[in-house]
Amino acid sequence: MKEERSLSLLQLMVNEGLVPSLEEEENRKTVIEKLKQIVVAWVKRVAWQRRLPKQDIAVTSATLLTYGSYGLGVHGSESDIDALCVGPYFATMNLDILNPVFLRDIDETGWKSLSRVLANTQICRLVPDLKKFQSMLRCVKFWAKRRGVYGNLNGFLGGIHLAILAAFVCQCDPFVGLSALISHFFKKFAFWPWPRPVELQDETLHPTLNPTETRLYMPIRLPFSSYEYCHSNITKSTFYKIRTEFLRGHNLTKDLLKFDFDWHNVLEPFPYTKKYAWFLKIFLSASKQDELGDWVGWIKSRFCCLLFKLEEVQGLCDPNPAEYIDVNIADPHVIF
């Protein structure tokens, strides 16, 4: 029956469009390959413009590294591709970014750019079963979006947070099926003694306690560093909401063998209009779509400041990460 629960969950993810088709996969691979060709051609052109010797131009190269949901293999039909172009002035091989030689003299900007790629690479290396991990993470991200606890800008969990939490459960329970992993995920973090940090098991690292980061509500250590933690905007309100949703997930999945168990109950969208009576609506509009994008990005970057101010006044607030549009309004706009 546990195996049946896992199969039904996999089928649900396919039905919800969380798993891209083979045609979409090939299209993404083609796009990435074309981008790599463009990057290499650009680097060789720069080498020629700088009048390097022909033999140096011949071996000049660069590469493109993917990260985020695509890099972890958990992207959906609508997902974008996060990619990073890597190369000092002139790279002479495809780069092994885990080689400490390449990271020795890197500046802060370069380190920040590479950190997501490093995190993805390490997570994929450390999980005992990559396919099982990918299926689990797809489901966990879908759950977080449905229940309104996904989105770092809104003070919730981002993709990297969920990836590390899912990988941690996979390391703790390497031999159980998908449905059991989801159940263990909810149980593990519903009762986790926060702010105790979550850290992936890695024999090559010796974690050190960072007092600044452990003042976070939910510290989650990056898997390539002994002391760095995931950037987090979690507030008192959003921490409470996340813990509540972990507990709800645990209560619904603690007995997977119940005859009336249904994954749709676990993944039911959060009922904002039934739960709350008061709402704050933020309406943004612009005369052009391009201008709206910049405007929305600027406002989103300040959401956390608004959350803190609302908490001072209201005590608790629950930001809805979803974006809406009003079909009766012609100008480009977005509503939060």
Short mmCIF file of C-alpha atoms in Angstrom, two decimals:
data_model
loop_
_atom_site.label_atom_id
_atom_site.label_comp_id
_atom_site.label_asym_id
_atom_site.label_seq_id
_atom_site.Cartn_x
_atom_site.Cartn_y
_atom_site.Cartn_z
CA MET A 1 0.00 0.00 0.00
CA LYS A 2 2.93 2.35 0.66
CA GLU A 3 4.13 1.68 -2.87
CA GLU A 4 0.64 2.47 -4.17
CA ARG A 5 0.67 5.76 -2.25
CA SER A 6 4.00 6.64 -3.88
CA LEU A 7 2.71 5.80 -7.37
CA SER A 8 -0.46 7.83 -6.85
CA LEU A 9 1.65 10.80 -5.75
CA LEU A 10 3.86 10.51 -8.83
CA GLN A 11 0.76 10.39 -11.05
CA LEU A 12 -0.68 13.45 -9.30
CA MET A 13 2.52 15.38 -10.05
CA VAL A 14 2.26 14.42 -13.74
CA ASN A 15 -1.40 15.45 -13.84
CA GLU A 16 -0.57 18.82 -12.28
CA GLY A 17 2.06 19.52 -14.95
CA LEU A 18 4.96 19.35 -12.50
CA VAL A 19 6.91 16.96 -14.76
CA PRO A 20 7.86 18.36 -18.20
CA SER A 21 7.33 16.29 -21.35
CA LEU A 22 10.22 14.71 -23.27
CA GLU A 23 9.76 17.35 -25.99
CA GLU A 24 10.09 20.16 -23.45
CA GLU A 25 13.18 18.52 -21.98
CA GLU A 26 14.85 18.31 -25.40
CA ASN A 27 13.96 21.95 -26.06
CA ARG A 28 15.65 23.05 -22.83
CA LYS A 29 18.77 21.01 -23.61
CA THR A 30 18.92 22.59 -27.07
CA VAL A 31 18.61 26.08 -25.63
CA ILE A 32 21.39 25.47 -23.10
CA GLU A 33 23.67 24.01 -25.78
CA LYS A 34 23.09 27.05 -28.02
CA LEU A 35 23.84 29.36 -25.10
CA LYS A 36 27.08 27.49 -24.43
CA GLN A 37 28.08 27.91 -28.07
CA ILE A 38 27.35 31.65 -27.87
CA VAL A 39 29.43 32.00 -24.69
CA VAL A 40 32.40 30.12 -26.17
CA ALA A 41 32.23 32.15 -29.39
CA TRP A 42 32.15 35.35 -27.36
CA VAL A 43 35.19 34.37 -25.29
CA LYS A 44 37.18 33.46 -28.41
CA ARG A 45 36.21 36.78 -29.99
CA VAL A 46 37.44 38.64 -26.89
CA ALA A 47 40.69 36.65 -27.04
CA TRP A 48 41.11 37.66 -30.69
CA GLN A 49 40.32 41.31 -29.92
CA ARG A 50 43.02 41.27 -27.24
CA ARG A 51 45.48 39.98 -29.88
CA LEU A 52 46.34 36.76 -28.07
CA PRO A 53 48.50 34.24 -29.95
CA LYS A 54 46.56 31.86 -32.23
CA GLN A 55 47.46 28.82 -30.14
CA ASP A 56 46.00 30.54 -27.05
CA ILE A 57 42.81 31.48 -28.88
CA ALA A 58 42.40 27.83 -29.99
CA VAL A 59 42.29 26.57 -26.41
CA THR A 60 40.28 29.50 -25.02
CA SER A 61 36.93 28.39 -23.63
CA ALA A 62 34.15 29.13 -21.13
CA THR A 63 31.11 27.30 -19.85
CA LEU A 64 27.51 27.68 -18.70
CA LEU A 65 26.41 26.21 -15.35
CA THR A 66 22.77 25.67 -14.43
CA TYR A 67 21.37 25.85 -10.92
CA GLY A 68 18.01 26.33 -9.20
CA SER A 69 15.18 23.94 -10.01
CA TYR A 70 16.68 23.00 -13.40
CA GLY A 71 20.10 22.30 -11.92
CA LEU A 72 18.50 19.99 -9.37
CA GLY A 73 16.35 18.26 -11.99
CA VAL A 74 13.04 19.28 -10.38
CA HIS A 75 11.83 21.90 -12.88
CA GLY A 76 8.29 21.90 -14.22
CA SER A 77 6.69 22.80 -17.55
CA GLU A 78 6.53 26.51 -16.66
CA SER A 79 9.93 26.74 -14.94
CA ASP A 80 12.66 29.03 -16.20
CA ILE A 81 16.34 28.07 -16.33
CA ASP A 82 18.77 29.66 -13.88
CA ALA A 83 22.18 29.72 -15.53
CA LEU A 84 25.57 31.23 -14.76
CA CYS A 85 28.27 32.06 -17.32
CA VAL A 86 31.66 31.14 -15.84
CA GLY A 87 35.09 32.16 -16.96
CA PRO A 88 37.91 34.40 -15.79
CA TYR A 89 39.39 36.34 -18.68
CA PHE A 90 40.26 33.12 -20.48
CA ALA A 91 39.24 29.66 -19.27
CA THR A 92 41.20 26.72 -20.66
CA MET A 93 38.90 23.83 -19.66
CA ASN A 94 35.39 23.19 -18.54
CA LEU A 95 35.42 24.14 -15.03
CA ASP A 96 35.26 21.87 -12.00
CA ILE A 97 33.76 24.36 -9.57
CA LEU A 98 34.37 22.07 -6.58
CA ASN A 99 38.11 22.26 -7.17
CA PRO A 100 39.44 24.63 -4.45
CA VAL A 101 42.13 25.87 -6.85
CA PHE A 102 39.48 27.84 -8.80
CA LEU A 103 37.97 29.32 -5.63
CA ARG A 104 41.21 30.45 -3.99
CA ASP A 105 41.24 34.10 -5.07
CA ILE A 106 37.60 34.61 -6.03
CA ASP A 107 36.06 37.96 -5.02
CA GLU A 108 32.81 38.41 -3.06
CA THR A 109 30.66 39.01 -6.15
CA GLY A 110 32.00 35.91 -7.87
CA TRP A 111 31.51 33.86 -4.71
CA LYS A 112 27.87 34.94 -4.39
CA SER A 113 27.26 34.09 -8.05
CA LEU A 114 28.78 30.64 -7.67
CA SER A 115 27.18 29.80 -4.32
CA ARG A 116 23.90 28.53 -5.78
CA VAL A 117 25.74 26.36 -8.31
CA LEU A 118 27.99 24.99 -5.57
CA ALA A 119 24.95 24.25 -3.40
CA ASN A 120 23.20 22.36 -6.21
CA THR A 121 26.31 20.35 -7.03
CA GLN A 122 26.86 19.35 -3.41
CA ILE A 123 23.22 18.44 -2.79
CA CYS A 124 23.16 16.13 -5.81
CA ARG A 125 26.42 14.56 -4.62
CA LEU A 126 25.25 14.01 -1.04
CA VAL A 127 21.76 12.53 -1.52
CA PRO A 128 21.73 8.70 -1.52
CA ASP A 129 19.18 8.36 -4.36
CA LEU A 130 18.99 11.31 -6.77
CA LYS A 131 15.80 10.23 -8.57
CA LYS A 132 13.94 9.72 -5.31
CA PHE A 133 15.18 13.07 -4.03
CA GLN A 134 14.03 14.85 -7.20
CA SER A 135 10.54 13.35 -6.98
CA MET A 136 10.33 14.29 -3.32
CA LEU A 137 11.47 17.87 -3.92
CA ARG A 138 8.95 18.35 -6.74
CA CYS A 139 6.19 17.33 -4.35
CA VAL A 140 7.47 19.42 -1.44
CA LYS A 141 7.73 22.56 -3.61
CA PHE A 142 4.22 21.96 -4.95
CA TRP A 143 2.94 21.58 -1.38
CA ALA A 144 4.70 24.78 -0.27
CA LYS A 145 3.21 26.77 -3.16
CA ARG A 146 -0.29 25.38 -2.57
CA ARG A 147 -0.17 26.08 1.16
CA GLY A 148 1.26 29.60 0.81
CA VAL A 149 4.68 29.01 2.40
CA TYR A 150 6.90 29.32 -0.69
CA GLY A 151 8.83 32.45 -1.58
CA ASN A 152 11.87 33.95 0.11
CA LEU A 153 10.85 37.55 -0.68
CA ASN A 154 7.60 37.03 1.22
CA GLY A 155 9.39 35.70 4.28
CA PHE A 156 8.81 32.02 3.51
CA LEU A 157 10.95 29.11 2.27
CA GLY A 158 12.82 29.47 -1.00
CA GLY A 159 13.84 26.71 -3.39
CA ILE A 160 17.29 26.24 -1.81
CA HIS A 161 15.78 25.94 1.69
CA LEU A 162 13.37 23.21 0.58
CA ALA A 163 16.08 21.41 -1.39
CA ILE A 164 18.34 21.15 1.66
CA LEU A 165 15.47 20.11 3.95
CA ALA A 166 14.41 17.41 1.46
CA ALA A 167 18.01 16.22 1.03
CA PHE A 168 18.38 16.03 4.82
CA VAL A 169 15.37 13.70 5.10
CA CYS A 170 16.71 11.57 2.21
CA GLN A 171 20.00 11.18 4.09
CA CYS A 172 18.17 10.24 7.31
CA ASP A 173 15.91 7.66 5.59
CA PRO A 174 17.80 6.36 2.53
CA PHE A 175 15.85 3.11 2.06
CA VAL A 176 12.18 4.17 2.28
CA GLY A 177 9.82 4.95 -0.61
CA LEU A 178 8.60 8.32 -1.84
CA SER A 179 5.39 8.43 0.20
CA ALA A 180 7.27 7.56 3.40
CA LEU A 181 9.86 10.26 2.65
CA ILE A 182 7.09 12.89 2.40
CA SER A 183 5.58 11.65 5.66
CA HIS A 184 8.98 11.72 7.38
CA PHE A 185 9.62 15.23 5.99
CA PHE A 186 6.55 16.63 7.73
CA LYS A 187 7.22 14.75 10.97
CA LYS A 188 10.89 15.74 11.06
CA PHE A 189 10.30 19.48 10.71
CA ALA A 190 6.99 19.73 12.56
CA PHE A 191 8.95 18.80 15.70
CA TRP A 192 12.40 20.14 14.80
CA PRO A 193 13.95 22.08 17.74
CA TRP A 194 14.44 25.40 15.89
CA PRO A 195 16.70 27.40 15.94
CA ARG A 196 18.94 24.33 15.90
CA PRO A 197 20.49 24.46 12.39
CA VAL A 198 19.70 21.85 9.72
CA GLU A 199 22.95 20.56 8.21
CA LEU A 200 23.52 17.92 5.53
CA GLN A 201 25.84 15.06 6.48
CA ASP A 202 29.15 15.63 4.72
CA GLU A 203 32.36 13.99 5.93
CA THR A 204 34.49 16.57 4.10
CA LEU A 205 33.17 19.47 6.20
CA HIS A 206 33.45 20.20 9.90
CA PRO A 207 30.59 22.61 10.75
CA THR A 208 31.30 25.50 13.07
CA LEU A 209 28.62 27.40 14.94
CA ASN A 210 27.99 30.90 13.60
CA PRO A 211 26.28 32.88 16.42
CA THR A 212 24.97 35.53 14.01
CA GLU A 213 23.21 33.07 11.73
CA THR A 214 21.71 30.97 14.52
CA ARG A 215 19.71 34.01 15.58
CA LEU A 216 17.61 33.23 12.52
CA TYR A 217 14.25 31.57 13.08
CA MET A 218 15.11 28.62 10.81
CA PRO A 219 18.88 28.39 10.16
CA ILE A 220 19.74 26.04 7.27
CA ARG A 221 23.44 25.61 6.49
CA LEU A 222 24.65 25.76 2.90
CA PRO A 223 26.08 22.34 1.92
CA PHE A 224 29.46 23.58 0.65
CA SER A 225 30.46 25.69 3.67
CA SER A 226 31.26 25.00 7.32
CA TYR A 227 29.78 28.27 8.53
CA GLU A 228 27.54 29.90 5.89
CA TYR A 229 23.75 29.65 6.03
CA CYS A 230 20.96 30.17 3.50
CA HIS A 231 19.82 33.76 3.24
CA SER A 232 16.46 34.00 4.96
CA ASN A 233 13.69 36.60 5.33
CA ILE A 234 11.60 34.51 7.74
CA THR A 235 9.78 36.63 10.33
CA LYS A 236 7.87 35.81 13.50
CA SER A 237 4.61 35.56 11.51
CA THR A 238 5.91 33.47 8.64
CA PHE A 239 7.79 31.17 11.02
CA TYR A 240 4.50 30.48 12.80
CA LYS A 241 2.74 29.79 9.47
CA ILE A 242 5.49 27.42 8.27
CA ARG A 243 5.47 25.48 11.56
CA THR A 244 1.66 25.26 11.42
CA GLU A 245 1.79 23.86 7.88
CA PHE A 246 4.49 21.32 8.81
CA LEU A 247 2.26 20.13 11.65
CA ARG A 248 -0.81 19.97 9.37
CA GLY A 249 1.18 17.93 6.84
CA HIS A 250 2.32 15.57 9.60
CA ASN A 251 -1.23 15.04 10.87
CA LEU A 252 -2.45 14.22 7.36
CA THR A 253 0.42 11.86 6.42
CA LYS A 254 1.26 10.11 9.69
CA ASP A 255 -0.98 7.19 8.71
CA LEU A 256 -0.49 6.59 4.99
CA LEU A 257 -2.29 3.24 5.18
CA LYS A 258 -5.66 4.67 6.21
CA PHE A 259 -8.31 3.50 3.73
CA ASP A 260 -9.51 7.07 3.04
CA PHE A 261 -6.04 8.64 2.61
CA ASP A 262 -5.87 11.08 -0.33
CA TRP A 263 -2.90 13.22 -1.44
CA HIS A 264 -5.32 15.91 -2.62
CA ASN A 265 -6.14 16.68 1.02
CA VAL A 266 -2.45 17.23 1.78
CA LEU A 267 -2.00 19.48 -1.26
CA GLU A 268 -5.24 21.44 -0.92
CA PRO A 269 -4.72 25.21 -1.58
CA PHE A 270 -4.63 27.36 1.52
CA PRO A 271 -8.14 28.85 2.12
CA TYR A 272 -7.27 32.52 2.66
CA THR A 273 -10.83 33.82 2.32
CA LYS A 274 -12.16 31.28 4.82
CA LYS A 275 -9.30 31.71 7.26
CA TYR A 276 -9.16 35.52 7.45
CA ALA A 277 -11.58 38.44 7.56
CA TRP A 278 -9.15 41.34 6.97
CA PHE A 279 -6.83 41.83 3.99
CA LEU A 280 -4.31 44.40 2.80
CA LYS A 281 -4.28 44.74 -1.00
CA ILE A 282 -1.26 46.17 -2.82
CA PHE A 283 -2.12 47.31 -6.35
CA LEU A 284 0.70 48.17 -8.75
CA SER A 285 0.16 49.55 -12.26
CA ALA A 286 2.20 51.14 -15.04
CA SER A 287 1.62 52.43 -18.55
CA LYS A 288 3.94 49.80 -20.11
CA GLN A 289 4.60 46.14 -19.31
CA ASP A 290 8.38 46.67 -19.20
CA GLU A 291 8.01 49.46 -16.67
CA LEU A 292 5.70 47.29 -14.57
CA GLY A 293 8.37 44.59 -14.25
CA ASP A 294 10.91 47.02 -12.77
CA TRP A 295 8.27 48.55 -10.50
CA VAL A 296 7.12 45.15 -9.20
CA GLY A 297 10.72 44.05 -8.58
CA TRP A 298 11.44 47.20 -6.58
CA ILE A 299 8.33 46.74 -4.44
CA LYS A 300 8.95 43.00 -3.88
CA SER A 301 12.45 43.73 -2.59
CA ARG A 302 10.83 45.76 0.22
CA PHE A 303 8.13 43.27 1.22
CA CYS A 304 10.08 42.13 4.27
CA CYS A 305 10.24 45.70 5.62
CA LEU A 306 6.46 45.87 5.28
CA LEU A 307 6.05 42.54 7.10
CA PHE A 308 8.06 43.80 10.06
CA LYS A 309 5.99 46.99 10.22
CA LEU A 310 2.70 45.05 10.03
CA GLU A 311 3.88 42.73 12.80
CA GLU A 312 4.55 45.76 15.01
CA VAL A 313 0.95 46.88 14.52
CA GLN A 314 -0.98 43.62 14.13
CA GLY A 315 1.19 41.11 15.97
CA LEU A 316 0.85 38.51 13.20
CA CYS A 317 0.26 38.66 9.44
CA ASP A 318 0.19 36.04 6.68
CA PRO A 319 1.45 37.29 3.29
CA ASN A 320 -0.06 35.50 0.29
CA PRO A 321 2.82 34.82 -2.15
CA ALA A 322 0.47 34.56 -5.16
CA GLU A 323 0.12 37.40 -7.68
CA TYR A 324 -3.23 38.34 -9.23
CA ILE A 325 -4.59 40.44 -12.09
CA ASP A 326 -8.01 42.08 -12.48
CA VAL A 327 -9.50 41.20 -15.89
CA ASN A 328 -11.55 44.42 -15.80
CA ILE A 329 -8.44 46.64 -15.77
CA ALA A 330 -6.72 47.33 -19.11
CA ASP A 331 -3.38 48.82 -17.97
CA PRO A 332 -0.50 46.47 -17.08
CA HIS A 333 -0.83 45.73 -13.39
CA VAL A 334 -0.35 43.18 -10.62
CA ILE A 335 -2.13 42.74 -7.28
CA PHE A 336 -0.72 41.30 -4.06
#
